[in-house]
Amino acid sequence: MPMAPWIIIDYSSLSWLLFRVFTYDTHSAKPGL
């Protein structure tokens, strides 16, 4: 099933994007961090 690896990659990319957005939001809210 070629869909399995694609889903895993999608989840990884989505997780990275979410982490990046969360980090950016936190950084913006707390520039003194």
Coordinates of N, CA and C in Angstrom, one line a residue, residues 7-33:
I7 N 0.8 8.8 4.0 CA 0.1 9.4 5.2 C 1.1 9.7 6.3
I8 N 2.1 8.9 6.5 CA 3.1 9.1 7.5 C 3.8 10.4 7.2
I9 N 4.2 10.6 5.9 CA 4.9 11.8 5.5 C 4.0 13.0 5.7
D10 N 2.8 12.9 5.4 CA 1.8 14.0 5.6 C 1.7 14.4 7.0
Y11 N 1.6 13.4 7.9 CA 1.5 13.6 9.3 C 2.8 14.3 9.8
S12 N 3.9 13.9 9.3 CA 5.2 14.5 9.8 C 5.3 15.9 9.3
S13 N 4.9 16.2 8.1 CA 4.9 17.6 7.6 C 3.9 18.4 8.4
L14 N 2.7 17.9 8.6 CA 1.7 18.6 9.4 C 2.2 18.9 10.8
S15 N 2.8 17.9 11.4 CA 3.3 18.1 12.8 C 4.4 19.2 12.8
W16 N 5.3 19.2 11.8 CA 6.4 20.2 11.7 C 5.8 21.6 11.5
L17 N 4.8 21.6 10.6 CA 4.1 22.9 10.4 C 3.5 23.5 11.6
L18 N 2.7 22.6 12.3 CA 2.0 23.0 13.6 C 3.1 23.4 14.6
F19 N 4.2 22.7 14.7 CA 5.2 23.0 15.7 C 5.8 24.4 15.4
R20 N 6.0 24.6 14.1 CA 6.6 25.9 13.6 C 5.7 27.0 13.9
V21 N 4.4 26.8 13.6 CA 3.4 27.9 13.8 C 3.3 28.2 15.3
F22 N 3.3 27.1 16.1 CA 3.2 27.3 17.6 C 4.4 28.0 18.1
T23 N 5.6 27.6 17.7 CA 6.8 28.3 18.1 C 6.8 29.7 17.7
Y24 N 6.4 30.0 16.5 CA 6.3 31.4 16.1 C 5.4 32.2 16.9
D25 N 4.2 31.6 17.2 CA 3.2 32.3 18.0 C 3.8 32.6 19.4
T26 N 4.4 31.6 20.0 CA 4.9 31.7 21.3 C 6.0 32.8 21.3
H27 N 6.9 32.7 20.3 CA 8.0 33.7 20.2 C 7.4 35.1 20.1
S28 N 6.4 35.2 19.3 CA 5.8 36.6 19.1 C 5.2 37.1 20.4
A29 N 4.6 36.2 21.1 CA 3.9 36.5 22.4 C 5.0 36.8 23.4
K30 N 6.1 36.1 23.4 CA 7.1 36.2 24.4 C 8.5 36.5 23.7
P31 N 8.7 37.7 23.2 CA 10.0 38.0 22.5 C 11.2 37.9 23.5
G32 N 10.9 38.0 24.8 CA 11.9 38.0 25.8 C 12.4 36.6 26.1
L33 N 11.8 35.6 25.4 CA 12.2 34.2 25.7 C 13.6 34.0 25.3

